[in-house]
Amino acid sequence: MKLGDDDFTLFSLPQRFALDRGELDDHWRALQAQVHPDRFAADGAAAKRLAMQWAVRVNEAHRRLRDPLQRAAYLCELRGVPVGLHDNTAMPADFLMQQMDWREALDEARDVTAVETIDAQVERAQREMLARLAEQIDGQGDMAAAARTVRALMFVARFRDDIGRRLEALGQ
């Protein structure tokens, strides 16, 4: 085990999108027990610093792997196809039209029930896109398509955040 290992290697997991969350969490707890800085308290400042680096590395890897979008983006990057969130915002026209329809519906929604109905539609679309993403990565190995789907899912996630804020504003 090296600090520079990829997250999957660090957690002794295959480089796949499909992930058993319980297994991931079990590996995380085991690694945390191994590298926790308190275990190295008597070993001096250098050992404690190294343990802290390891603890941070393990926590960052766990956070990245447990989030489906971050995991997918990481897999794309590992396989040489960066998602390019900041410099590649091109989306298919039908996806952009769907986004516009959802935004318009949210702007016109006047009560909690209407906003929750929109959220249910968006959540359903999000689940379908996540299933497509799993197939693109694990089934087809099509990382270019996966990168496009990750970018689209990032838009959807931000929109769901907007829905959440709207529900809060409506007192939900």
PDB file of C-alpha atoms in Angstrom:
ATOM      1  CA  MET A   1       0.000   0.000   0.000  1.00  0.00           C
ATOM      2  CA  LYS A   2       1.421   3.342  -1.151  1.00  0.00           C
ATOM      3  CA  LEU A   3       0.095   6.886  -0.811  1.00  0.00           C
ATOM      4  CA  GLY A   4       0.161   7.163  -4.602  1.00  0.00           C
ATOM      5  CA  ASP A   5      -2.031   4.103  -5.213  1.00  0.00           C
ATOM      6  CA  ASP A   6      -5.322   4.780  -6.948  1.00  0.00           C
ATOM      7  CA  ASP A   7      -8.367   4.754  -4.673  1.00  0.00           C
ATOM      8  CA  PHE A   8      -9.526   1.320  -5.796  1.00  0.00           C
ATOM      9  CA  THR A   9      -6.130  -0.255  -5.151  1.00  0.00           C
ATOM     10  CA  LEU A  10      -5.963   1.490  -1.791  1.00  0.00           C
ATOM     11  CA  PHE A  11      -9.276  -0.120  -0.810  1.00  0.00           C
ATOM     12  CA  SER A  12      -8.509  -3.477  -2.473  1.00  0.00           C
ATOM     13  CA  LEU A  13     -11.510  -3.076  -4.779  1.00  0.00           C
ATOM     14  CA  PRO A  14     -11.836  -3.662  -8.527  1.00  0.00           C
ATOM     15  CA  GLN A  15     -11.922  -0.585 -10.763  1.00  0.00           C
ATOM     16  CA  ARG A  16     -15.654  -0.739 -11.413  1.00  0.00           C
ATOM     17  CA  PHE A  17     -18.526   1.693 -11.169  1.00  0.00           C
ATOM     18  CA  ALA A  18     -20.724  -0.870  -9.429  1.00  0.00           C
ATOM     19  CA  LEU A  19     -19.600  -0.921  -5.846  1.00  0.00           C
ATOM     20  CA  ASP A  20     -20.801  -2.644  -2.714  1.00  0.00           C
ATOM     21  CA  ARG A  21     -21.162   0.249  -0.277  1.00  0.00           C
ATOM     22  CA  GLY A  22     -20.891  -2.057   2.748  1.00  0.00           C
ATOM     23  CA  GLU A  23     -17.653  -3.543   1.451  1.00  0.00           C
ATOM     24  CA  LEU A  24     -16.275  -0.065   0.756  1.00  0.00           C
ATOM     25  CA  ASP A  25     -17.148   1.077   4.268  1.00  0.00           C
ATOM     26  CA  ASP A  26     -15.623  -2.074   5.792  1.00  0.00           C
ATOM     27  CA  HIS A  27     -12.344  -1.447   3.948  1.00  0.00           C
ATOM     28  CA  TRP A  28     -12.438   2.211   5.006  1.00  0.00           C
ATOM     29  CA  ARG A  29     -12.856   1.308   8.686  1.00  0.00           C
ATOM     30  CA  ALA A  30     -10.031  -1.235   8.477  1.00  0.00           C
ATOM     31  CA  LEU A  31      -7.714   1.267   6.806  1.00  0.00           C
ATOM     32  CA  GLN A  32      -8.630   3.980   9.290  1.00  0.00           C
ATOM     33  CA  ALA A  33      -7.762   1.614  12.139  1.00  0.00           C
ATOM     34  CA  GLN A  34      -4.343   0.989  10.533  1.00  0.00           C
ATOM     35  CA  VAL A  35      -3.423   4.597   9.815  1.00  0.00           C
ATOM     36  CA  HIS A  36      -5.134   6.582  12.563  1.00  0.00           C
ATOM     37  CA  PRO A  37      -2.650   9.123  13.974  1.00  0.00           C
ATOM     38  CA  ASP A  38      -3.435   8.103  17.581  1.00  0.00           C
ATOM     39  CA  ARG A  39      -1.778   4.743  16.909  1.00  0.00           C
ATOM     40  CA  PHE A  40       1.480   6.577  16.264  1.00  0.00           C
ATOM     41  CA  ALA A  41       1.367   9.038  19.162  1.00  0.00           C
ATOM     42  CA  ALA A  42       4.436   7.516  20.838  1.00  0.00           C
ATOM     43  CA  ASP A  43       6.444   7.266  17.594  1.00  0.00           C
ATOM     44  CA  GLY A  44       7.399  10.919  17.269  1.00  0.00           C
ATOM     45  CA  ALA A  45       6.343  13.891  15.195  1.00  0.00           C
ATOM     46  CA  ALA A  46       7.425  12.485  11.807  1.00  0.00           C
ATOM     47  CA  ALA A  47       5.418   9.281  12.289  1.00  0.00           C
ATOM     48  CA  LYS A  48       2.389  11.279  13.395  1.00  0.00           C
ATOM     49  CA  ARG A  49       2.658  13.541  10.321  1.00  0.00           C
ATOM     50  CA  LEU A  50       2.873  10.530   8.022  1.00  0.00           C
ATOM     51  CA  ALA A  51      -0.097   8.927   9.765  1.00  0.00           C
ATOM     52  CA  MET A  52      -2.058  12.151   9.320  1.00  0.00           C
ATOM     53  CA  GLN A  53      -1.236  12.153   5.581  1.00  0.00           C
ATOM     54  CA  TRP A  54      -2.463   8.575   5.361  1.00  0.00           C
ATOM     55  CA  ALA A  55      -5.645   9.341   7.286  1.00  0.00           C
ATOM     56  CA  VAL A  56      -6.403  12.282   4.985  1.00  0.00           C
ATOM     57  CA  ARG A  57      -5.655  10.161   1.890  1.00  0.00           C
ATOM     58  CA  VAL A  58      -7.921   7.328   3.095  1.00  0.00           C
ATOM     59  CA  ASN A  59     -10.766   9.735   3.915  1.00  0.00           C
ATOM     60  CA  GLU A  60     -10.497  11.519   0.557  1.00  0.00           C
ATOM     61  CA  ALA A  61     -10.524   8.207  -1.309  1.00  0.00           C
ATOM     62  CA  HIS A  62     -13.524   6.993   0.689  1.00  0.00           C
ATOM     63  CA  ARG A  63     -15.431  10.212  -0.003  1.00  0.00           C
ATOM     64  CA  ARG A  64     -14.665   9.955  -3.738  1.00  0.00           C
ATOM     65  CA  LEU A  65     -15.577   6.277  -4.053  1.00  0.00           C
ATOM     66  CA  ARG A  66     -18.828   6.435  -2.087  1.00  0.00           C
ATOM     67  CA  ASP A  67     -20.269   9.185  -4.312  1.00  0.00           C
ATOM     68  CA  PRO A  68     -21.420   7.711  -7.654  1.00  0.00           C
ATOM     69  CA  LEU A  69     -20.661  10.861  -9.676  1.00  0.00           C
ATOM     70  CA  GLN A  70     -17.240  11.372  -8.170  1.00  0.00           C
ATOM     71  CA  ARG A  71     -16.480   7.664  -8.599  1.00  0.00           C
ATOM     72  CA  ALA A  72     -17.516   7.762 -12.258  1.00  0.00           C
ATOM     73  CA  ALA A  73     -15.493  10.916 -12.945  1.00  0.00           C
ATOM     74  CA  TYR A  74     -12.499   9.324 -11.207  1.00  0.00           C
ATOM     75  CA  LEU A  75     -12.831   6.142 -13.291  1.00  0.00           C
ATOM     76  CA  CYS A  76     -12.979   8.237 -16.467  1.00  0.00           C
ATOM     77  CA  GLU A  77      -9.830  10.039 -15.413  1.00  0.00           C
ATOM     78  CA  LEU A  78      -8.045   6.798 -14.487  1.00  0.00           C
ATOM     79  CA  ARG A  79      -8.838   5.465 -17.951  1.00  0.00           C
ATOM     80  CA  GLY A  80      -7.553   8.533 -19.741  1.00  0.00           C
ATOM     81  CA  VAL A  81     -10.839  10.351 -20.423  1.00  0.00           C
ATOM     82  CA  PRO A  82     -11.119  13.329 -18.077  1.00  0.00           C
ATOM     83  CA  VAL A  83     -14.662  14.594 -17.620  1.00  0.00           C
ATOM     84  CA  GLY A  84     -13.590  18.205 -18.187  1.00  0.00           C
ATOM     85  CA  LEU A  85     -16.343  19.835 -16.146  1.00  0.00           C
ATOM     86  CA  HIS A  86     -14.871  23.306 -16.469  1.00  0.00           C
ATOM     87  CA  ASP A  87     -13.887  23.308 -20.126  1.00  0.00           C
ATOM     88  CA  ASN A  88     -16.420  20.965 -21.724  1.00  0.00           C
ATOM     89  CA  THR A  89     -20.016  21.937 -21.108  1.00  0.00           C
ATOM     90  CA  ALA A  90     -21.424  20.771 -24.445  1.00  0.00           C
ATOM     91  CA  MET A  91     -24.667  18.843 -23.986  1.00  0.00           C
ATOM     92  CA  PRO A  92     -27.016  17.129 -26.423  1.00  0.00           C
ATOM     93  CA  ALA A  93     -29.911  19.326 -27.555  1.00  0.00           C
ATOM     94  CA  ASP A  94     -32.565  16.986 -26.124  1.00  0.00           C
ATOM     95  CA  PHE A  95     -30.897  17.103 -22.704  1.00  0.00           C
ATOM     96  CA  LEU A  96     -30.749  20.905 -22.819  1.00  0.00           C
ATOM     97  CA  MET A  97     -34.433  21.048 -23.781  1.00  0.00           C
ATOM     98  CA  GLN A  98     -35.285  18.787 -20.834  1.00  0.00           C
ATOM     99  CA  GLN A  99     -33.286  21.071 -18.522  1.00  0.00           C
ATOM    100  CA  MET A 100     -35.153  24.102 -19.841  1.00  0.00           C
ATOM    101  CA  ASP A 101     -38.519  22.371 -19.351  1.00  0.00           C
ATOM    102  CA  TRP A 102     -37.635  21.422 -15.778  1.00  0.00           C
ATOM    103  CA  ARG A 103     -36.403  24.937 -14.972  1.00  0.00           C
ATOM    104  CA  GLU A 104     -39.522  26.494 -16.438  1.00  0.00           C
ATOM    105  CA  ALA A 105     -41.724  24.099 -14.462  1.00  0.00           C
ATOM    106  CA  LEU A 106     -39.817  24.921 -11.273  1.00  0.00           C
ATOM    107  CA  ASP A 107     -40.175  28.662 -11.933  1.00  0.00           C
ATOM    108  CA  GLU A 108     -43.927  28.211 -12.389  1.00  0.00           C
ATOM    109  CA  ALA A 109     -44.415  25.896  -9.384  1.00  0.00           C
ATOM    110  CA  ARG A 110     -46.290  27.727  -6.647  1.00  0.00           C
ATOM    111  CA  ASP A 111     -46.575  25.109  -3.914  1.00  0.00           C
ATOM    112  CA  VAL A 112     -44.722  22.239  -2.287  1.00  0.00           C
ATOM    113  CA  THR A 113     -46.718  19.569  -4.113  1.00  0.00           C
ATOM    114  CA  ALA A 114     -45.810  20.993  -7.523  1.00  0.00           C
ATOM    115  CA  VAL A 115     -42.116  21.223  -6.604  1.00  0.00           C
ATOM    116  CA  GLU A 116     -42.124  17.677  -5.178  1.00  0.00           C
ATOM    117  CA  THR A 117     -43.698  16.417  -8.415  1.00  0.00           C
ATOM    118  CA  ILE A 118     -40.871  18.001 -10.410  1.00  0.00           C
ATOM    119  CA  ASP A 119     -38.317  16.549  -8.006  1.00  0.00           C
ATOM    120  CA  ALA A 120     -39.801  13.060  -8.458  1.00  0.00           C
ATOM    121  CA  GLN A 121     -39.482  13.398 -12.251  1.00  0.00           C
ATOM    122  CA  VAL A 122     -35.900  14.623 -12.001  1.00  0.00           C
ATOM    123  CA  GLU A 123     -34.982  11.900  -9.506  1.00  0.00           C
ATOM    124  CA  ARG A 124     -36.378   9.238 -11.849  1.00  0.00           C
ATOM    125  CA  ALA A 125     -34.332  10.651 -14.735  1.00  0.00           C
ATOM    126  CA  GLN A 126     -31.274  10.759 -12.477  1.00  0.00           C
ATOM    127  CA  ARG A 127     -31.667   7.071 -11.554  1.00  0.00           C
ATOM    128  CA  GLU A 128     -32.003   6.149 -15.239  1.00  0.00           C
ATOM    129  CA  MET A 129     -28.863   8.121 -16.074  1.00  0.00           C
ATOM    130  CA  LEU A 130     -26.940   6.431 -13.246  1.00  0.00           C
ATOM    131  CA  ALA A 131     -28.001   3.021 -14.592  1.00  0.00           C
ATOM    132  CA  ARG A 132     -26.844   4.077 -18.081  1.00  0.00           C
ATOM    133  CA  LEU A 133     -23.567   5.276 -16.572  1.00  0.00           C
ATOM    134  CA  ALA A 134     -22.986   1.894 -14.915  1.00  0.00           C
ATOM    135  CA  GLU A 135     -23.551   0.159 -18.258  1.00  0.00           C
ATOM    136  CA  GLN A 136     -21.263   2.598 -20.092  1.00  0.00           C
ATOM    137  CA  ILE A 137     -18.419   2.041 -17.625  1.00  0.00           C
ATOM    138  CA  ASP A 138     -18.745  -1.571 -16.481  1.00  0.00           C
ATOM    139  CA  GLY A 139     -20.604  -3.084 -19.427  1.00  0.00           C
ATOM    140  CA  GLN A 140     -19.236  -1.312 -22.473  1.00  0.00           C
ATOM    141  CA  GLY A 141     -16.066   0.347 -21.222  1.00  0.00           C
ATOM    142  CA  ASP A 142     -17.155   3.440 -23.161  1.00  0.00           C
ATOM    143  CA  MET A 143     -15.453   6.107 -21.104  1.00  0.00           C
ATOM    144  CA  ALA A 144     -16.167   8.922 -23.588  1.00  0.00           C
ATOM    145  CA  ALA A 145     -19.911   8.248 -23.265  1.00  0.00           C
ATOM    146  CA  ALA A 146     -19.492   7.909 -19.498  1.00  0.00           C
ATOM    147  CA  ALA A 147     -17.771  11.303 -19.323  1.00  0.00           C
ATOM    148  CA  ARG A 148     -20.702  12.880 -21.204  1.00  0.00           C
ATOM    149  CA  THR A 149     -23.161  11.216 -18.837  1.00  0.00           C
ATOM    150  CA  VAL A 150     -21.197  12.398 -15.790  1.00  0.00           C
ATOM    151  CA  ARG A 151     -21.337  15.977 -17.085  1.00  0.00           C
ATOM    152  CA  ALA A 152     -25.091  15.682 -17.618  1.00  0.00           C
ATOM    153  CA  LEU A 153     -25.560  14.193 -14.154  1.00  0.00           C
ATOM    154  CA  MET A 154     -23.661  17.121 -12.659  1.00  0.00           C
ATOM    155  CA  PHE A 155     -26.259  19.437 -14.212  1.00  0.00           C
ATOM    156  CA  VAL A 156     -29.028  17.273 -12.778  1.00  0.00           C
ATOM    157  CA  ALA A 157     -27.422  17.257  -9.322  1.00  0.00           C
ATOM    158  CA  ARG A 158     -27.179  21.057  -9.341  1.00  0.00           C
ATOM    159  CA  PHE A 159     -30.803  21.311 -10.434  1.00  0.00           C
ATOM    160  CA  ARG A 160     -31.863  19.007  -7.594  1.00  0.00           C
ATOM    161  CA  ASP A 161     -29.975  21.335  -5.238  1.00  0.00           C
ATOM    162  CA  ASP A 162     -32.064  24.194  -6.665  1.00  0.00           C
ATOM    163  CA  ILE A 163     -35.210  22.145  -6.030  1.00  0.00           C
ATOM    164  CA  GLY A 164     -34.103  21.584  -2.446  1.00  0.00           C
ATOM    165  CA  ARG A 165     -33.577  25.307  -1.937  1.00  0.00           C
ATOM    166  CA  ARG A 166     -37.001  26.003  -3.427  1.00  0.00           C
ATOM    167  CA  LEU A 167     -38.606  23.506  -1.057  1.00  0.00           C
ATOM    168  CA  GLU A 168     -36.836  25.190   1.872  1.00  0.00           C
ATOM    169  CA  ALA A 169     -38.130  28.558   0.712  1.00  0.00           C
ATOM    170  CA  LEU A 170     -41.651  27.133   0.612  1.00  0.00           C
ATOM    171  CA  GLY A 171     -41.238  25.982   4.189  1.00  0.00           C
ATOM    172  CA  GLN A 172     -40.631  22.276   3.583  1.00  0.00           C
TER     173      GLN A 172
END
